[in-house]
Amino acid sequence: MNNKDISDILFAVAEYFTMFDEPFKARAYEKVAESLSSFDNDIRKIYKDGGRKSLEEISGIGKGIAQTIEEYIQTGRVRELESMRKKMPVNMEELRSIEGVGPKAIKTLYKKLKIKDVATLKKAALAGKIQKLENFGVKSEQKILKGIEFFESSRGRFLLGEALPIARRIADDLRNVSGVSRVEIAGSIRRWCETSGDIDILVEASNADAVMSTFTKREDVAHIIAHGETKSSVRLKDGIDVDVRVVAKKSFGAALIYFTGSKDHNVLLRSLAIKKKLKLNEYGLYNGARIIAGATEEGVYKSLGISIPPPELREGKNELKKVFTKLIGFQDLRGDFQTQTDWTDGVDSIEAMVRTAKQLGHEYIAITDHTKSLAMTGGSDEKKLRRQMREIDVLNKKISGIQILKGAEVNIMRDGTLDISDEVLGELDIVGAAVHSHFNLSESEQTERIMRAMSNPHIDILFHPTGRVLKKRDPYALDIDKIVAHAVATGTVLEIDAHPWRLDLKDDHIKRGVDAGAMFSIDTDAHSLAELSYLEYGIGQARRAGLSKNRVLNTLALPALQKFLATPKQKRHLL
Ligand code: DGT
Ligand code: CA
Ligand code: CA
Ligand code: ZN
């Protein structure tokens, strides 16, 4: 419990007093709540040292408020608040986030229409019931509906592929503010979670004011949720919220641990600290009143006697016990096995894709255009594939320093056969198979179908195995454990499609493959030059699953890769 918790509870009390027609009490609580949120000394300590009397010496705090704070510190509850909540059981936080709806309106809406939350508010507004209330009207009803629309559109979680670029942009801008010495993205984004609720950024700076004003004045800010001395929150025009906190140098590591989370990881860490008779919070690791670590993450973990867990694994599972020495790193991939070009539905030429891949440092790139049954993409038939192979021979002579692999993204037909003849598949360097039709088969039919395709000796990789497209298409019904087992049995590599709309396999599924000993590839599924840099999203998911470098095909150097591909599928293995 810190000053902020106390401030939050006083704000809540103030709101309920407003609803219960106690404007003076409400104002008094609100004032104290406001001043506490930027109060330098620890209220709890003041209370512990000097009792309720010492609270009353703080300006604005009278007897009543001092009692409330005392009760909250001692019991973690405020009975008066609880009884007011019982009398008016509404979801305050939710309702208040609708523009134009404050405590007074909430009271009327509850008393007259039994409105408790945004869902019941929406129903009433759509039925035209709100405009009939006293002090409301057609205009305020419309405003409420607009507010609900905004609430609904922006409360969903954001894809990592949306949130990460925004977070990086803001972090980069903050790095240019004078006096700023360090900026880190924290929260679920640093853990590479596939979606994020908001963006969390930590800043070390000599001038917090400059950071806060630069941040809140950004052009992409839709509105400012809170502007404080060391913490501000905004909602961007894109709908995503951003929290920026300025943290002291001596606490930066502890704060980075805390705000990277996850909550469950923090809970594990804190109880480990307690076991060692230490105390951990976002300011540091303490032995009694003495800070023993806090400036760096390494220092804090080391003082707790454990090695630093990668952020991707801080989910409150086994990350404090296990050491992940072989975890795949962001620099470990040497190539990409799934790319489409202007031969089908990609936008760039093979040559342009290859040159960009080379610039990215790749040693090889597979060109895997779609095949004929995906007619809308101009999918290749056998003849076109052979023509493309000849073109690749020419380009391989022309471009040095990178090997172009002849490939294809072959369609799996309804019955599990493929839409390209085995003869032509045998001429390709590397072949991926994928489902692009009949998404609605039963789980057993879908699983059998895909397993049949995996049994084909020419199918090296199963591309985007579950077929999901985030926010657009659910994965098809599939027995993933059977697929994983069949991959191991047949020597088929499972793809982690790194495209931020797909992330397929996802972390849980990768984990099952890890446990079963499967082989993986991490590919971009790029349809343009820019998308060739998507590998990091797949690596992030792989790391979340604890996947080690030596189980990933595209960590191999070219000669080792060629040797692998020259080995019959059944006998293929990675070290
Ligand atoms: P999100 O934003 O929903 O994608 O997930 P996070 O993990 O980014 O969560 P967020 O933004 O609410 O808070 C950032 C981190 O701060 C979170 O991972 C752990 C820490 N944190 C926040 N609230 C609490 C809390 O109540 N208890 C503990 N132990 N840690 C918290
Ligand atoms: Ca967050
Ligand atoms: Ca946050
Ligand atoms: Zn495509």
XYZ file of N, CA and C and ligand atoms in Angstrom, residues 157 186-191 195-201 241 243 245 259-260, ligand 2:
58
model
N -7.922 -5.083 -26.745
C -6.479 -5.099 -26.671
C -5.890 -4.893 -28.054
N 8.409 -1.159 -21.306
C 8.184 -2.212 -20.308
C 6.862 -2.924 -20.592
N 6.249 -3.509 -19.577
C 4.918 -4.113 -19.718
C 4.881 -5.311 -20.652
N 3.664 -5.608 -21.100
C 3.442 -6.807 -21.924
C 4.194 -6.729 -23.252
N 4.485 -5.524 -23.718
C 5.213 -5.403 -24.991
C 6.635 -5.927 -24.825
N 7.261 -5.584 -23.715
C 8.627 -6.083 -23.496
C 8.622 -7.607 -23.346
N 7.524 -8.152 -22.904
C 7.420 -9.616 -22.794
C 6.980 -10.246 -24.109
N -0.810 -9.639 -27.586
C -1.611 -8.411 -27.537
C -1.201 -7.595 -26.316
N -1.524 -6.305 -26.348
C -1.195 -5.416 -25.235
C -2.401 -4.587 -24.852
N -2.585 -4.401 -23.560
C -3.645 -3.524 -23.085
C -3.249 -2.067 -23.220
N -1.977 -1.780 -22.977
C -1.492 -0.413 -23.138
C 0.025 -0.451 -23.319
N 0.597 0.739 -23.467
C 2.040 0.866 -23.658
C 2.631 1.450 -22.382
N 3.669 0.812 -21.850
C 4.321 1.293 -20.627
C 5.762 1.678 -20.948
N 6.140 2.888 -20.612
C 7.496 3.354 -20.912
C 8.123 3.956 -19.653
N -3.707 3.458 -25.019
C -3.237 4.284 -23.904
C -1.741 4.092 -23.710
N 1.378 4.914 -20.834
C 1.830 5.398 -19.526
C 3.315 5.688 -19.622
N 6.531 6.910 -17.204
C 6.966 7.186 -15.827
C 8.421 7.604 -15.831
N 7.590 -2.918 -13.692
C 6.668 -2.547 -14.767
C 6.796 -3.436 -16.007
N 7.805 -4.273 -16.050
C 7.830 -5.296 -17.101
C 6.860 -6.408 -16.725
Ca 0.840 -2.625 -20.331
